[in-house]
Every structure is written in structure tokens, then in C-alpha cells.
CSV table of C-alpha atoms in Angstrom, one decimal:
chain,number,residue,atom,x,y,z
G,1,MET,CA,-17.4,-13.9,43.5
G,2,GLY,CA,-13.7,-12.9,43.0
G,3,ILE,CA,-14.4,-11.7,39.4
G,4,LEU,CA,-17.2,-9.5,40.6
G,5,SER,CA,-15.2,-8.0,43.4
G,6,ASN,CA,-12.3,-7.2,40.9
G,7,THR,CA,-14.7,-5.6,38.5
G,8,HIS,CA,-16.4,-3.6,41.3
G,9,THR,CA,-13.0,-2.2,42.5
G,10,ARG,CA,-12.1,-1.3,38.9
G,11,LEU,CA,-15.4,0.7,38.6
G,12,ASN,CA,-14.5,2.7,41.7
G,13,ILE,CA,-11.6,4.3,39.9
G,14,LYS,CA,-13.2,7.5,38.7
G,15,MET,CA,-11.8,10.7,37.2
G,16,GLU,CA,-12.9,13.9,38.7
G,17,ALA,CA,-15.6,15.8,36.9
G,18,ASP,CA,-13.5,18.8,35.9
G,19,LYS,CA,-10.7,16.5,34.6
G,20,ILE,CA,-13.2,14.7,32.4
G,21,LEU,CA,-14.3,17.9,30.8
G,22,LYS,CA,-10.7,19.0,30.1
G,23,ALA,CA,-9.3,15.6,29.1
G,24,ASP,CA,-9.3,14.1,25.7
G,25,PHE,CA,-10.5,10.6,24.8
G,26,LEU,CA,-7.1,9.0,25.2
G,27,ASP,CA,-6.6,10.3,28.7
G,28,ILE,CA,-10.0,8.9,29.7
G,29,LEU,CA,-9.3,5.6,27.9
G,30,PHE,CA,-5.8,5.2,29.5
G,31,GLU,CA,-6.8,6.4,33.0
G,32,GLY,CA,-5.3,4.1,35.5
G,33,LYS,CA,-3.4,2.1,32.9
G,34,ASN,CA,0.3,2.0,32.0
G,35,LYS,CA,0.9,4.9,29.6
G,36,GLU,CA,4.6,4.1,29.3
G,37,TYR,CA,3.8,0.8,27.6
G,38,GLY,CA,3.7,2.4,24.1
G,39,ALA,CA,0.1,2.2,23.0
G,40,TYR,CA,-0.7,5.5,24.5
G,41,GLU,CA,2.1,7.3,22.6
G,42,LEU,CA,1.2,5.5,19.3
G,43,ARG,CA,-2.4,6.6,19.6
G,44,LYS,CA,-1.4,10.1,20.6
G,45,SER,CA,0.8,10.6,17.6
G,46,TYR,CA,-1.5,8.7,15.1
G,47,ASN,CA,-2.7,11.9,13.3
G,48,SER,CA,0.8,13.2,12.6
G,49,ARG,CA,2.0,9.8,11.4
G,50,LEU,CA,-1.0,9.5,9.1
G,51,ILE,CA,-0.4,12.9,7.6
G,52,LYS,CA,3.3,12.2,7.1
G,53,ALA,CA,2.4,8.9,5.4
G,54,MET,CA,-0.2,10.5,3.1
G,55,ILE,CA,2.2,13.3,2.1
G,56,GLY,CA,5.0,10.7,1.4
G,57,THR,CA,2.6,8.5,-0.6
G,58,GLY,CA,1.4,11.5,-2.6
G,59,PHE,CA,5.0,12.6,-3.3
G,60,VAL,CA,5.9,9.1,-4.6
G,61,LEU,CA,2.8,9.0,-6.8
G,62,LEU,CA,3.6,12.5,-8.2
G,63,LEU,CA,7.2,11.4,-8.9
G,64,ILE,CA,6.0,8.3,-10.8
G,65,LEU,CA,3.4,10.3,-12.7
G,66,GLY,CA,5.9,13.0,-13.6
G,67,GLY,CA,8.4,10.4,-14.8
G,68,LEU,CA,5.8,8.7,-17.0
G,69,LEU,CA,4.7,12.1,-18.5
G,70,TYR,CA,8.3,13.1,-19.1
G,71,ALA,CA,9.1,9.8,-20.8
G,72,ASN,CA,6.1,10.2,-23.1
G,73,PHE,CA,6.4,13.8,-24.1
G,74,ALA,CA,10.1,14.7,-23.8
G,75,GLY,CA,11.4,11.7,-25.8
G,76,LYS,CA,9.3,12.5,-28.9
G,77,SER,CA,9.8,15.2,-31.5
G,78,ALA,CA,7.9,16.1,-34.7
G,79,ASP,CA,10.6,14.7,-36.9
G,80,ASP,CA,10.6,11.3,-35.3
G,81,SER,CA,8.9,8.9,-37.7
G,82,ILE,CA,9.0,5.2,-38.1
G,83,ASP,CA,10.1,3.9,-41.5
G,84,VAL,CA,8.0,0.8,-42.5
G,85,LEU,CA,9.5,-1.5,-45.0
G,86,ASP,CA,7.0,-3.8,-46.8
G,87,THR,CA,8.5,-7.3,-47.3
G,88,GLN,CA,7.1,-10.5,-48.6
G,89,MET,CA,8.1,-13.9,-47.4
G,90,ALA,CA,10.0,-16.0,-49.9
G,91,GLU,CA,8.2,-19.0,-51.1
G,92,ILE,CA,9.8,-22.2,-49.9
G,93,LYS,CA,9.9,-25.0,-52.5
G,94,LYS,CA,8.4,-28.1,-51.1
G,95,GLU,CA,10.4,-31.2,-51.5
G,96,GLU,CA,8.7,-34.0,-53.4
G,97,PRO,CA,8.4,-37.2,-51.5
G,98,LEU,CA,10.8,-39.9,-52.6
G,99,PRO,CA,9.3,-42.9,-54.4
G,100,PRO,CA,9.0,-46.0,-52.3
G,101,PRO,CA,11.9,-48.5,-52.5
G,102,PRO,CA,11.3,-51.5,-54.8
G,103,PRO,CA,10.2,-54.6,-53.0
G,104,PRO,CA,13.0,-57.1,-52.1
G,105,PRO,CA,13.5,-60.1,-54.5
């Protein structure tokens, strides 16, 4: 019975009709709640934080991509070539096994 009465009194808190039409979703959601707690401000500034994070991520990706492109194209010139020297491995002479020792007398 106590739970129902608490729920019933919470439902009696209503915004006025003209305030509902002018209010955004967060104001309706946080009506009658502690807005100074921090969650209200975090949700209110979510879009701007998301845009800043996306711009920062894009900038870092462009910086990495630019560095890779610069490393690939700027370091090479037309005269750079690799000299290849053909070599052959020297043949290693295999040692012949020693004859077995004579049997003891």
C-alpha cells in the first residue's frame, strides 16, 4: 500500500500544458528531479561534446594519413634504386667420419 501511495503522489506532479509544448525532452525528463546532480548538464551538452570528439578524431586520422602519405612519396626520388648483388653460398666441405678405433687386446 505504501508503494502505491508513493507512486500515486509522484504521478500528481504535472507540468503545465504550455510548459510542455515549449520544453524540450530533457526538461520534461528531469522535471521534479535534481538537475544540479550532473546528469542533466551532461545530457544537455552531449551534442557539442560529440561534435568536438568527432572533429578531434577526424583531425588525428588526417594527421596519421598525411604522415603516411608524406613518408611514402616524399622520401622517394626517381634516382633511388636498389643495387642487387648476386652471390652464391660457398660449398662447405663435409668432414669424413673417423674410422672406428681398433678393438682392445
